Short mmCIF file of C-alpha atoms in Angstrom, two decimals:
data_model
loop_
_atom_site.label_atom_id
_atom_site.label_comp_id
_atom_site.label_asym_id
_atom_site.label_seq_id
_atom_site.Cartn_x
_atom_site.Cartn_y
_atom_site.Cartn_z
CA UNK A 37 -70.42 -20.73 -58.20
CA UNK A 38 -71.04 -22.39 -61.82
CA UNK A 39 -71.42 -20.56 -65.04
CA UNK A 40 -73.59 -22.45 -67.51
CA UNK A 41 -75.82 -22.27 -70.11
CA UNK A 42 -79.84 -22.67 -69.15
CA UNK A 43 -82.67 -23.23 -71.80
CA UNK A 44 -85.81 -21.33 -71.21
CA UNK A 45 -88.78 -23.79 -71.17
CA UNK A 46 -91.50 -21.13 -70.15
CA UNK A 47 -91.91 -17.49 -69.70
CA UNK A 48 -95.43 -16.46 -68.56
CA UNK A 49 -97.13 -13.45 -67.00
CA UNK A 50 -98.58 -14.25 -63.51
CA UNK A 51 -99.51 -11.02 -62.28
CA UNK A 52 -99.29 -7.26 -63.25
CA UNK A 53 -95.65 -7.06 -64.64
CA UNK A 54 -94.72 -10.18 -62.68
CA UNK A 55 -93.40 -13.02 -64.88
CA UNK A 56 -92.45 -16.87 -63.94
CA UNK A 57 -89.62 -18.17 -66.09
CA UNK A 58 -88.70 -21.88 -66.01
CA UNK A 59 -85.46 -23.35 -67.23
CA UNK A 60 -83.51 -26.43 -67.37
CA UNK A 61 -79.99 -26.54 -67.11
CA UNK A 62 -77.50 -27.49 -64.27
CA UNK A 63 -78.68 -26.48 -60.93
CA UNK A 64 -76.08 -28.23 -59.10
CA UNK A 65 -74.40 -25.38 -57.44
CA UNK A 66 -77.70 -24.04 -55.96
CA UNK A 67 -77.54 -25.17 -52.15
CA UNK A 68 -80.05 -23.17 -50.51
CA UNK A 69 -83.47 -21.41 -50.64
CA UNK A 70 -82.76 -17.53 -51.02
CA UNK A 71 -79.82 -17.71 -53.12
CA UNK A 72 -79.98 -16.07 -56.65
CA UNK A 73 -78.66 -16.28 -60.06
CA UNK A 74 -76.97 -13.63 -62.44
CA UNK A 75 -78.25 -13.44 -65.76
CA UNK A 76 -76.69 -12.13 -68.82
CA UNK A 77 -79.23 -10.53 -71.30
CA UNK A 78 -78.51 -9.78 -74.93
CA UNK A 79 -77.48 -6.04 -75.01
CA UNK A 80 -76.98 -5.18 -71.35
CA UNK A 81 -73.56 -4.92 -70.12
CA UNK A 82 -74.13 -5.94 -66.25
CA UNK A 83 -75.94 -9.54 -65.49
CA UNK A 84 -79.43 -9.48 -63.83
CA UNK A 85 -79.53 -10.79 -60.32
CA UNK A 86 -82.52 -12.85 -59.82
CA UNK A 87 -83.74 -14.72 -56.82
CA UNK A 88 -84.24 -18.44 -56.98
CA UNK A 89 -87.99 -19.33 -56.75
CA UNK A 90 -87.25 -23.16 -56.81
CA UNK A 91 -84.79 -25.63 -58.30
CA UNK A 92 -84.15 -29.19 -58.57
CA UNK A 93 -83.35 -32.13 -60.93
CA UNK A 94 -82.01 -29.65 -63.74
CA UNK A 95 -84.99 -27.32 -63.07
CA UNK A 96 -84.88 -23.70 -62.22
CA UNK A 97 -87.63 -21.32 -61.62
CA UNK A 98 -87.45 -17.83 -61.14
CA UNK A 99 -90.10 -15.18 -60.57
CA UNK A 100 -89.40 -11.56 -61.71
CA UNK A 101 -91.14 -8.28 -61.89
CA UNK A 102 -90.59 -5.69 -64.85
CA UNK A 103 -88.86 -2.98 -63.27
CA UNK A 104 -86.52 -1.69 -65.74
CA UNK A 105 -85.01 -2.25 -69.37
CA UNK A 106 -83.36 -5.40 -68.57
CA UNK A 107 -86.33 -7.32 -66.68
CA UNK A 108 -88.52 -5.87 -69.77
CA UNK A 109 -86.18 -7.34 -72.14
CA UNK A 110 -86.05 -10.58 -69.96
CA UNK A 111 -90.16 -10.76 -70.26
CA UNK A 112 -89.68 -11.25 -74.13
CA UNK A 113 -87.48 -14.12 -74.11
CA UNK A 114 -89.34 -17.12 -75.70
CA UNK A 115 -89.15 -20.94 -74.98
CA UNK A 116 -85.93 -22.68 -76.57
CA UNK A 117 -83.76 -19.54 -75.96
CA UNK A 118 -80.57 -19.72 -74.32
CA UNK A 119 -79.31 -17.83 -71.41
CA UNK A 120 -75.75 -17.37 -69.83
CA UNK A 121 -76.37 -17.76 -65.93
CA UNK A 122 -74.09 -17.87 -63.16
CA UNK A 123 -75.80 -20.16 -60.31
CA UNK A 124 -75.14 -20.84 -56.68
CA UNK A 125 -74.80 -17.00 -55.66
CA UNK A 126 -75.31 -15.67 -52.07
CA UNK A 127 -75.75 -17.51 -48.83
CA UNK A 128 -79.45 -18.52 -48.69
CA UNK A 129 -81.76 -19.16 -45.76
CA UNK A 130 -80.65 -21.81 -43.04
CA UNK A 131 -83.59 -24.03 -42.77
CA UNK A 132 -82.07 -25.72 -39.65
CA UNK A 133 -82.81 -22.90 -37.65
CA UNK A 134 -86.63 -22.73 -38.52
CA UNK A 135 -87.86 -24.43 -35.14
CA UNK A 136 -91.48 -26.04 -35.24
CA UNK A 137 -93.80 -23.18 -36.66
CA UNK A 138 -91.50 -20.55 -38.51
CA UNK A 139 -93.26 -17.63 -40.38
CA UNK A 140 -91.91 -16.55 -43.67
CA UNK A 141 -92.89 -12.86 -44.65
CA UNK A 142 -92.80 -11.93 -48.46
CA UNK A 143 -93.57 -8.58 -49.97
CA UNK A 144 -94.03 -8.33 -53.60
CA UNK A 145 -91.45 -9.84 -55.55
CA UNK A 146 -89.85 -10.77 -52.09
CA UNK A 147 -92.11 -13.67 -52.24
CA UNK A 148 -90.49 -16.09 -54.70
CA UNK A 149 -87.64 -17.14 -52.49
CA UNK A 150 -90.35 -17.86 -50.00
CA UNK A 151 -91.63 -20.69 -51.94
CA UNK A 152 -88.49 -22.52 -52.26
CA UNK A 153 -87.95 -21.99 -48.45
CA UNK A 154 -91.37 -23.08 -47.72
CA UNK A 155 -91.30 -26.22 -49.62
CA UNK A 156 -88.04 -27.25 -48.06
CA UNK A 157 -89.60 -26.60 -44.74
CA UNK A 158 -92.66 -28.55 -45.35
CA UNK A 159 -90.52 -31.44 -46.44
CA UNK A 160 -88.99 -31.47 -43.06
CA UNK A 161 -92.42 -31.43 -41.38
CA UNK A 162 -92.43 -28.01 -40.23
CA UNK A 163 -95.71 -26.06 -39.51
CA UNK A 164 -95.17 -23.14 -41.87
CA UNK A 165 -97.26 -20.04 -42.07
CA UNK A 166 -96.56 -17.45 -44.86
CA UNK A 167 -97.66 -14.21 -44.85
CA UNK A 168 -97.60 -12.14 -48.01
CA UNK A 169 -98.04 -8.28 -48.82
CA UNK A 170 -98.85 -6.90 -52.16
CA UNK A 171 -99.92 -3.36 -53.29
CA UNK A 172 -103.19 -4.35 -54.87
CA UNK A 173 -105.15 -7.49 -55.90
CA UNK A 174 -103.84 -7.31 -59.69
CA UNK A 175 -100.11 -7.82 -57.88
CA UNK A 176 -101.09 -10.96 -55.98
CA UNK A 177 -99.33 -14.30 -57.11
CA UNK A 178 -98.46 -17.85 -55.56
CA UNK A 179 -101.12 -17.83 -53.01
CA UNK A 180 -102.55 -21.17 -54.16
CA UNK A 181 -98.95 -22.67 -54.81
CA UNK A 182 -97.73 -22.09 -51.21
CA UNK A 183 -101.17 -23.26 -49.86
CA UNK A 184 -100.60 -26.51 -52.28
CA UNK A 185 -97.32 -27.17 -50.29
CA UNK A 186 -99.36 -27.29 -46.92
CA UNK A 187 -98.63 -23.81 -45.40
CA UNK A 188 -100.82 -21.51 -43.77
CA UNK A 189 -101.27 -18.70 -46.10
CA UNK A 190 -102.47 -15.04 -45.60
CA UNK A 191 -102.52 -12.12 -47.83
CA UNK A 192 -102.27 -8.52 -47.30
CA UNK A 193 -103.01 -5.66 -50.06
CA UNK A 194 -102.05 -1.98 -49.09
CA UNK A 195 -105.60 -0.89 -51.01
CA UNK A 196 -107.54 -3.61 -49.33
CA UNK A 197 -108.67 -4.91 -52.75
CA UNK A 198 -107.94 -8.48 -51.86
CA UNK A 199 -107.17 -10.26 -48.33
CA UNK A 200 -106.61 -8.11 -45.42
CA UNK A 201 -106.21 -4.41 -45.97
CA UNK A 202 -102.78 -3.40 -44.64
CA UNK A 203 -99.29 -5.03 -44.19
CA UNK A 204 -97.75 -8.37 -43.56
CA UNK A 205 -97.30 -7.34 -39.94
CA UNK A 206 -101.04 -7.17 -39.72
CA UNK A 207 -101.28 -10.78 -40.53
CA UNK A 208 -99.08 -12.14 -37.85
CA UNK A 209 -101.29 -13.37 -34.65
CA UNK A 210 -99.01 -15.98 -32.76
CA UNK A 211 -95.86 -16.64 -31.33
CA UNK A 212 -93.49 -17.97 -34.14
CA UNK A 213 -90.40 -20.11 -33.52
CA UNK A 214 -88.22 -18.30 -36.24
CA UNK A 215 -88.85 -15.66 -38.92
CA UNK A 216 -87.60 -15.37 -42.59
CA UNK A 217 -88.37 -12.17 -44.33
CA UNK A 218 -87.46 -10.89 -47.85
CA UNK A 219 -89.29 -7.85 -49.29
CA UNK A 220 -88.73 -3.89 -49.39
CA UNK A 221 -86.77 -2.48 -46.44
CA UNK A 222 -89.77 -0.95 -44.68
CA UNK A 223 -91.57 -4.30 -44.79
CA UNK A 224 -88.38 -6.13 -43.32
CA UNK A 225 -88.05 -3.10 -40.46
CA UNK A 226 -91.59 -3.58 -39.66
CA UNK A 227 -91.25 -7.31 -39.26
CA UNK A 228 -88.10 -6.88 -37.40
CA UNK A 229 -89.88 -4.68 -34.76
CA UNK A 230 -93.01 -6.76 -34.42
CA UNK A 231 -91.52 -10.03 -33.66
CA UNK A 232 -89.67 -10.95 -30.72
CA UNK A 233 -88.14 -14.38 -32.39
CA UNK A 234 -84.82 -14.49 -34.08
CA UNK A 235 -84.78 -14.24 -37.89
CA UNK A 236 -83.25 -14.11 -41.14
CA UNK A 237 -83.89 -11.22 -43.49
CA UNK A 238 -83.16 -11.11 -47.29
CA UNK A 239 -82.01 -7.60 -48.62
CA UNK A 240 -81.32 -6.36 -52.00
CA UNK A 241 -78.64 -3.85 -53.58
CA UNK A 242 -77.51 -2.68 -56.92
CA UNK A 243 -74.79 -5.28 -57.66
CA UNK A 244 -71.59 -4.96 -59.98
CA UNK A 245 -70.62 -8.52 -60.00
CA UNK A 246 -72.84 -10.63 -57.83
CA UNK A 247 -69.85 -12.95 -56.59
CA UNK A 248 -68.08 -10.72 -54.17
CA UNK A 249 -65.37 -9.10 -56.28
CA UNK A 250 -66.34 -5.68 -56.97
CA UNK A 251 -67.57 -4.10 -53.37
CA UNK A 252 -70.60 -2.42 -55.17
CA UNK A 253 -73.27 -3.76 -52.55
CA UNK A 254 -71.70 -3.37 -49.41
CA UNK A 255 -73.70 -2.85 -46.29
CA UNK A 256 -72.88 -2.01 -42.68
CA UNK A 257 -73.81 -4.58 -40.19
CA UNK A 258 -73.30 -4.53 -36.18
CA UNK A 259 -70.01 -6.48 -36.98
CA UNK A 260 -68.57 -4.52 -39.59
CA UNK A 261 -69.49 -4.53 -43.65
CA UNK A 262 -70.60 -7.46 -45.66
CA UNK A 263 -71.07 -7.84 -49.13
CA UNK A 264 -74.91 -8.26 -49.98
CA UNK A 265 -73.90 -10.67 -52.94
CA UNK A 266 -71.63 -12.95 -51.24
CA UNK A 267 -72.15 -12.58 -47.52
CA UNK A 268 -75.68 -11.96 -47.92
CA UNK A 269 -78.29 -11.37 -49.23
CA UNK A 270 -79.56 -13.09 -46.36
CA UNK A 271 -78.49 -11.47 -42.70
CA UNK A 272 -79.13 -12.89 -39.46
CA UNK A 273 -81.71 -10.41 -37.38
CA UNK A 274 -79.05 -9.88 -34.67
CA UNK A 275 -76.48 -8.28 -36.77
CA UNK A 276 -78.81 -5.93 -38.92
CA UNK A 277 -78.25 -2.01 -38.84
CA UNK A 278 -81.27 -0.21 -40.18
CA UNK B 335 -44.65 -21.71 -80.99
CA UNK B 336 -45.51 -18.06 -79.84
CA UNK B 337 -44.17 -16.20 -77.20
CA UNK B 338 -46.42 -14.08 -74.66
CA UNK B 339 -43.60 -13.14 -72.04
CA UNK B 340 -43.54 -9.62 -71.00
CA UNK B 341 -40.62 -7.86 -69.61
CA UNK B 342 -41.73 -4.79 -67.33
CA UNK B 343 -39.64 -2.69 -65.15
CA UNK B 344 -37.33 -5.40 -64.51
CA UNK B 345 -39.99 -8.02 -63.92
CA UNK B 346 -40.83 -11.21 -66.34
CA UNK B 347 -44.51 -11.74 -66.73
CA UNK B 348 -45.64 -14.92 -68.36
CA UNK B 349 -48.14 -12.90 -70.30
CA UNK B 350 -49.42 -9.30 -70.31
CA UNK B 351 -52.38 -10.11 -68.51
CA UNK B 352 -53.19 -8.16 -65.28
CA UNK B 353 -56.63 -7.78 -63.51
CA UNK B 354 -57.20 -4.24 -62.72
CA UNK B 355 -57.44 -2.91 -59.20
CA UNK B 356 -60.92 -2.98 -57.75
CA UNK B 357 -62.18 -5.67 -60.04
CA UNK B 358 -60.29 -8.73 -58.74
CA UNK B 359 -60.34 -8.16 -54.92
CA UNK B 360 -57.34 -9.52 -53.19
CA UNK B 361 -57.67 -12.56 -55.47
CA UNK B 362 -59.76 -14.80 -53.15
CA UNK B 363 -62.92 -14.83 -55.24
CA UNK B 364 -61.43 -15.75 -58.44
CA UNK B 365 -58.90 -18.27 -56.88
CA UNK B 366 -62.30 -20.19 -56.05
CA UNK B 367 -63.07 -20.44 -59.63
CA UNK B 368 -59.76 -20.96 -61.65
CA UNK B 369 -56.13 -21.26 -61.19
CA UNK B 370 -55.02 -17.81 -61.20
CA UNK B 371 -51.61 -18.48 -61.57
CA UNK B 372 -52.33 -18.48 -65.28
CA UNK B 373 -52.33 -14.55 -65.19
CA UNK B 374 -49.33 -12.38 -65.65
CA UNK B 375 -50.06 -10.50 -62.27
CA UNK B 376 -52.84 -9.00 -60.87
CA UNK B 377 -53.40 -5.64 -59.16
CA UNK B 378 -54.97 -5.69 -55.69
CA UNK B 379 -57.80 -3.60 -54.47
CA UNK B 380 -56.92 0.03 -53.73
CA UNK B 381 -55.53 0.10 -50.30
CA UNK B 382 -55.37 3.03 -47.94
CA UNK B 383 -53.53 3.73 -44.72
CA UNK B 384 -56.93 3.24 -42.62
CA UNK B 385 -59.87 0.88 -43.21
CA UNK B 386 -62.56 2.42 -45.34
CA UNK B 387 -66.04 1.54 -45.85
CA UNK B 388 -66.71 3.64 -48.88
CA UNK B 389 -69.46 5.61 -50.22
CA UNK B 390 -73.02 5.00 -49.50
CA UNK B 391 -75.00 2.55 -51.99
CA UNK B 392 -76.30 2.35 -54.73
CA UNK B 393 -72.57 2.49 -55.93
CA UNK B 394 -73.23 0.66 -59.33
CA UNK B 395 -75.18 1.85 -62.38
CA UNK B 396 -75.39 0.33 -65.74
CA UNK B 397 -74.73 2.07 -69.16
CA UNK B 398 -74.56 1.07 -72.79
CA UNK B 399 -71.52 -1.31 -73.10
CA UNK B 400 -70.28 -0.28 -69.56
CA UNK B 401 -70.94 0.54 -66.12
CA UNK B 402 -70.26 3.27 -63.58
CA UNK B 403 -68.92 2.39 -59.98
CA UNK B 404 -68.41 4.60 -56.95
CA UNK B 405 -67.41 2.17 -54.28
CA UNK B 406 -64.77 5.01 -52.90
CA UNK B 407 -61.80 2.84 -52.08
CA UNK B 408 -63.53 0.40 -49.78
CA UNK B 409 -60.48 -1.60 -48.26
CA UNK B 410 -59.53 -3.12 -44.83
CA UNK B 411 -56.85 -0.97 -44.42
CA UNK B 412 -53.05 -1.40 -45.27
CA UNK B 413 -52.06 -3.21 -41.99
CA UNK B 414 -54.72 -5.85 -42.36
CA UNK B 415 -53.76 -6.12 -46.34
CA UNK B 416 -50.16 -6.89 -45.31
CA UNK B 417 -50.99 -9.10 -42.37
CA UNK B 418 -53.68 -11.33 -44.11
CA UNK B 419 -54.13 -10.67 -47.86
CA UNK B 420 -50.58 -10.54 -49.08
CA UNK B 421 -49.62 -13.79 -47.36
CA UNK B 422 -52.78 -15.39 -48.74
CA UNK B 423 -51.87 -14.00 -52.06
CA UNK B 424 -48.43 -15.67 -51.82
CA UNK B 425 -50.46 -19.08 -51.36
CA UNK B 426 -53.13 -18.62 -54.13
CA UNK B 427 -51.07 -16.91 -56.87
CA UNK B 428 -46.99 -17.06 -55.86
CA UNK B 429 -46.04 -14.61 -58.33
CA UNK B 430 -45.34 -10.66 -57.70
CA UNK B 431 -48.57 -8.58 -57.62
CA UNK B 432 -49.08 -5.13 -58.39
CA UNK B 433 -49.97 -3.19 -55.11
CA UNK B 434 -52.38 -0.43 -55.74
CA UNK B 435 -52.35 2.26 -52.94
CA UNK B 436 -54.40 5.40 -52.41
CA UNK B 437 -54.23 8.24 -50.07
CA UNK B 438 -55.86 11.54 -48.86
CA UNK B 439 -52.35 13.38 -48.39
CA UNK B 440 -48.99 12.98 -49.25
CA UNK B 441 -48.10 11.51 -46.13
CA UNK B 442 -50.57 8.72 -46.61
CA UNK B 443 -49.25 7.79 -49.81
CA UNK B 444 -45.69 7.76 -48.39
CA UNK B 445 -46.98 5.72 -45.28
CA UNK B 446 -48.48 2.95 -47.60
CA UNK B 447 -45.50 2.96 -50.08
CA UNK B 448 -43.00 2.60 -47.27
CA UNK B 449 -45.11 -0.45 -45.61
CA UNK B 450 -45.59 -2.12 -49.37
CA UNK B 451 -41.95 -1.65 -49.84
CA UNK B 452 -41.41 -4.32 -47.19
CA UNK B 453 -43.63 -6.81 -48.60
CA UNK B 454 -41.75 -9.74 -50.75
CA UNK B 455 -44.68 -10.34 -53.28
CA UNK B 456 -45.17 -6.92 -54.13
CA UNK B 457 -43.61 -6.66 -57.57
CA UNK B 458 -44.90 -3.14 -58.62
CA UNK B 459 -46.14 -0.21 -56.68
CA UNK B 460 -49.22 1.25 -58.26
CA UNK B 461 -50.18 4.77 -57.03
CA UNK B 462 -53.40 5.56 -57.57
CA UNK B 463 -53.80 9.58 -57.77
CA UNK B 464 -56.97 9.21 -60.19
CA UNK B 465 -59.86 7.87 -57.82
CA UNK B 466 -62.78 9.63 -58.84
CA UNK B 467 -64.90 8.61 -56.19
CA UNK B 468 -63.12 10.14 -53.01
CA UNK B 469 -63.31 13.73 -51.83
CA UNK B 470 -60.36 15.61 -50.64
CA UNK B 471 -57.71 13.07 -52.12
CA UNK B 472 -57.44 10.60 -55.01
CA UNK B 473 -58.07 12.38 -58.11
CA UNK B 474 -57.25 15.66 -56.62
CA UNK B 475 -53.50 14.59 -56.92
CA UNK B 476 -53.67 13.50 -60.61
CA UNK B 477 -55.20 16.35 -61.97
CA UNK B 478 -52.32 18.81 -62.16
CA UNK B 479 -48.78 17.92 -63.22
CA UNK B 480 -47.29 19.54 -60.17
CA UNK B 481 -49.03 17.38 -57.43
CA UNK B 482 -48.78 14.24 -59.61
CA UNK B 483 -45.09 14.74 -59.61
CA UNK B 484 -45.00 15.64 -55.93
CA UNK B 485 -46.75 12.29 -55.03
CA UNK B 486 -44.32 10.31 -57.43
CA UNK B 487 -41.36 11.70 -55.78
CA UNK B 488 -42.36 11.52 -52.49
CA UNK B 489 -43.18 7.77 -52.97
CA UNK B 490 -40.08 7.01 -54.90
CA UNK B 491 -37.69 8.52 -52.17
CA UNK B 492 -39.21 5.40 -49.53
CA UNK B 493 -39.30 2.42 -52.09
CA UNK B 494 -37.21 0.32 -54.40
CA UNK B 495 -39.89 -1.22 -56.15
CA UNK B 496 -40.97 -0.21 -59.40
CA UNK B 497 -43.47 2.73 -59.18
CA UNK B 498 -46.42 3.12 -61.76
CA UNK B 499 -48.55 6.08 -61.12
CA UNK B 500 -52.01 5.69 -62.31
CA UNK B 501 -53.50 8.40 -64.40
CA UNK B 502 -56.96 9.72 -64.77
CA UNK B 503 -58.51 10.55 -68.26
CA UNK B 504 -60.36 13.56 -66.57
CA UNK B 505 -57.99 15.98 -67.38
CA UNK B 506 -57.35 18.45 -70.26
CA UNK B 507 -53.90 17.01 -71.20
CA UNK B 508 -52.99 13.70 -69.76
CA UNK B 509 -49.34 14.17 -71.70
CA UNK B 510 -48.14 16.84 -69.69
CA UNK B 511 -49.14 14.85 -66.42
CA UNK B 512 -47.69 11.57 -67.86
CA UNK B 513 -44.40 13.85 -68.66
CA UNK B 514 -44.58 15.23 -65.11
CA UNK B 515 -44.31 11.74 -63.41
CA UNK B 516 -41.72 10.54 -65.61
CA UNK B 517 -39.58 13.48 -64.69
CA UNK B 518 -40.39 13.06 -61.18
CA UNK B 519 -39.02 9.44 -61.33
CA UNK B 520 -41.76 7.22 -61.95
CA UNK B 521 -40.93 3.89 -63.50
CA UNK B 522 -44.18 3.46 -65.50
CA UNK B 523 -47.61 4.57 -66.16
CA UNK B 524 -50.85 2.74 -65.63
CA UNK B 525 -53.73 4.24 -67.66
CA UNK B 526 -56.52 5.15 -67.89
CA UNK B 527 -58.56 5.10 -64.60
CA UNK B 528 -62.42 5.46 -65.02
CA UNK B 529 -64.06 8.52 -66.87
CA UNK B 530 -66.33 10.60 -64.61
CA UNK B 531 -69.94 9.50 -65.45
CA UNK B 532 -73.40 9.62 -64.14
CA UNK B 533 -77.02 8.21 -64.65
CA UNK B 534 -80.49 9.42 -63.65
CA UNK B 535 -83.27 7.50 -62.42
CA UNK B 536 -86.22 8.60 -64.37
CA UNK B 537 -88.72 7.16 -61.52
CA UNK B 538 -87.22 8.99 -58.68
CA UNK B 539 -85.79 11.91 -60.91
CA UNK B 540 -82.51 11.52 -59.17
CA UNK B 541 -79.19 10.38 -59.79
CA UNK B 542 -78.56 6.57 -59.58
CA UNK B 543 -75.61 6.74 -57.77
CA UNK B 544 -75.70 7.71 -54.20
CA UNK B 545 -72.55 9.71 -54.57
CA UNK B 546 -74.21 11.38 -57.60
CA UNK B 547 -71.14 10.60 -60.15
CA UNK B 548 -69.23 7.59 -60.54
CA UNK B 549 -66.33 6.12 -62.93
CA UNK B 550 -67.58 5.01 -66.10
CA UNK B 551 -65.77 1.88 -67.55
CA UNK B 552 -66.36 -1.17 -69.85
CA UNK B 553 -66.06 -1.56 -73.42
CA UNK B 554 -67.44 1.83 -74.47
CA UNK B 555 -64.29 3.46 -73.09
CA UNK B 556 -61.85 1.30 -75.25
CA UNK B 557 -61.66 3.96 -78.02
CA UNK B 558 -60.89 6.84 -75.36
CA UNK B 559 -58.19 4.75 -73.55
CA UNK B 560 -56.49 3.72 -76.79
CA UNK B 561 -56.13 7.26 -77.91
CA UNK B 562 -54.73 8.41 -74.64
CA UNK B 563 -52.23 5.72 -74.39
CA UNK B 564 -51.26 6.15 -78.15
CA UNK B 565 -50.40 10.00 -77.06
CA UNK B 566 -48.48 9.22 -73.92
CA UNK B 567 -46.49 6.44 -75.78
CA UNK B 568 -45.09 9.12 -77.97
CA UNK B 569 -44.22 11.42 -75.36
CA UNK B 570 -42.61 9.28 -72.64
CA UNK B 571 -39.85 6.46 -72.38
CA UNK B 572 -41.15 4.69 -69.48
CA UNK B 573 -43.58 1.77 -70.11
CA UNK B 574 -47.35 2.02 -70.00
CA UNK B 575 -49.71 -0.58 -68.51
CA UNK B 576 -52.86 0.17 -70.67
CA UNK B 577 -56.40 -0.36 -69.64
CA UNK B 578 -59.82 0.68 -70.37
CA UNK B 579 -62.46 -1.62 -71.68
CA UNK B 580 -60.34 -4.55 -72.67
CA UNK B 581 -62.61 -7.54 -73.19
CA UNK B 582 -60.86 -10.10 -75.45
CA UNK B 583 -57.20 -10.99 -76.51
CA UNK B 584 -57.77 -8.68 -79.69
CA UNK B 585 -58.36 -5.79 -77.48
CA UNK B 586 -55.20 -6.53 -75.77
CA UNK B 587 -53.15 -6.52 -78.59
CA UNK B 588 -54.66 -3.45 -79.83
CA UNK B 589 -53.69 -1.86 -76.81
CA UNK B 590 -50.21 -3.02 -76.92
CA UNK B 591 -50.03 -1.72 -80.49
CA UNK B 592 -51.30 1.61 -79.24
CA UNK B 593 -48.24 1.55 -77.03
CA UNK B 594 -48.83 -0.58 -73.93
CA UNK B 595 -46.31 -2.77 -72.41
CA UNK B 596 -48.81 -4.95 -70.32
CA UNK B 597 -52.61 -4.43 -70.11
CA UNK B 598 -54.94 -4.34 -67.29
CA UNK B 599 -58.56 -5.86 -67.60
CA UNK B 600 -61.36 -4.25 -65.15
CA UNK B 601 -64.95 -4.29 -65.66
CA UNK B 602 -65.03 -7.56 -67.98
CA UNK B 603 -64.14 -9.44 -64.71
CA UNK B 604 -67.41 -8.46 -63.26
CA UNK B 605 -69.58 -9.69 -66.17
CA UNK B 606 -67.39 -12.73 -66.79
CA UNK B 607 -65.52 -13.87 -63.91
CA UNK B 608 -63.28 -16.40 -66.14
CA UNK B 609 -62.52 -13.56 -68.60
CA UNK B 610 -59.05 -13.00 -67.99
CA UNK B 611 -58.24 -16.85 -67.80
CA UNK B 612 -59.88 -16.90 -71.18
CA UNK B 613 -57.93 -14.31 -72.73
CA UNK B 614 -54.64 -15.82 -71.59
CA UNK B 615 -55.88 -18.86 -73.49
CA UNK B 616 -56.99 -17.22 -76.52
CA UNK B 617 -53.79 -15.03 -76.74
CA UNK B 618 -51.66 -17.73 -78.55
CA UNK B 619 -54.23 -18.21 -81.44
CA UNK B 620 -54.90 -14.69 -81.87
CA UNK B 621 -51.33 -13.94 -82.29
CA UNK B 622 -50.88 -16.58 -84.80
CA UNK B 623 -53.83 -15.29 -86.65
CA UNK B 624 -52.17 -11.81 -86.91
CA UNK B 625 -48.73 -12.95 -87.49
CA UNK B 626 -47.26 -12.10 -84.26
CA UNK B 627 -44.79 -14.68 -82.73
CA UNK B 628 -43.17 -12.23 -80.04
CA UNK B 629 -46.12 -10.57 -78.17
CA UNK B 630 -43.89 -8.01 -76.47
CA UNK B 631 -42.63 -6.62 -80.04
CA UNK B 632 -46.42 -5.14 -80.53
CA UNK B 633 -45.90 -2.78 -78.23
CA UNK B 634 -46.17 0.64 -79.71
CA UNK B 635 -46.34 -1.10 -83.25
CA UNK B 636 -49.19 1.26 -84.47
CA UNK B 637 -46.42 4.13 -84.38
CA UNK B 638 -44.27 2.64 -86.63
#
């Protein structure tokens, strides 16, 4: 973990209430896709945990959705503004487990960490399928960016206004070597039930500190309690208790 | 040169900075970040007889200048704390710690106190009779003078370590409870625990915290803590470890002027993991700024 100051380069609206922020700063403590950062915002006491979309060479990309007053304030920051950020938080996904044809399932703002993961899996020469679920057409983002990495990309919307009508599980058709998933709990559970292969699932919870000190985000697993922020947010499929 | 050394119930601390229970775990996470031996001491995560998962999540809510937690005394149980955490604390910290214990019955407090009494690197026993997040115990013992005194007396019988009783501000008259624990033999008082608070989610129209209410802490409660410490200092002879919203070296001195012999820093650790190290480093300069050469002499200064 590292506490450092990042400088905002861009902060733009890419879908309904969804923003992409790119920053420059020290990314050396980020070691795996699926990790998160914890951001101090002016006027808010607790930091905001946001998953890492992509990183490298002193550049950090975050995609976040306006869900409350903190993310609302975050969307109003302009290029050049400085942010105090804790980086390198959480365990992240293990790319070594992917096998040859992994499937990556992202729901809503569960999609961003899948981009950083897909990029690294493609660099390893994996045959990557990405299935993404959104509520409606106006919520869809990153379809082209993921396709540009060379992934097979499929999109579902709950209302059928874009792509397949339904859920990410309706987009899965073949046997996969491994699964990675990030999204709302019902989506994670549906993916868990649908697929026979092993996998890693990323969870979220309201956090106090984000680095394992306060026990605010504990969850029960088959092997005792774990902290979502420090031992997670990525849990192996085999240990999950729903 | 300024002197930050503090004498507290027979112990000598390099400085009065003590991370508060529940915000510093058993030291592991922070020892990865900085050399925690710079701290005066630290108070370990509240430990109970049996392992506890704690309350359902969400356990955390944000507030203006503060936060609410309803962790509910999650801890691995005293056996594991004594066999694994205290030896590790000896390695990473090497100084006496404040062992915070909780319970759901008089017997449990006594059980934990007896076990902790046998541990060399426990410097102070901090008896938590003020946790607002557990039912059938915790704060129940801290809300009347009689029950607070009975826990104090029972614990004192089984330990020779200095016993600090941690008091809740969620009472009509904290002074009467402070006097009762002093009369029952307490060596000191830790105050204040969190204030009962809640937030409601407008989208769900339900409490944010799964346990409905939680303990409110952070800079917003500093004035409440100062006022309560100020009043208790006037009423008792035993030392007070003051806490509640402290986030800077200036806050430390303010709390000591109100009557604290040492201070604990809680919520601030969660927002800035380096805050205690930074406060220790800032103390000499801030002391000089206010013409203080011997920090210990600040205690109760606002009463003179």
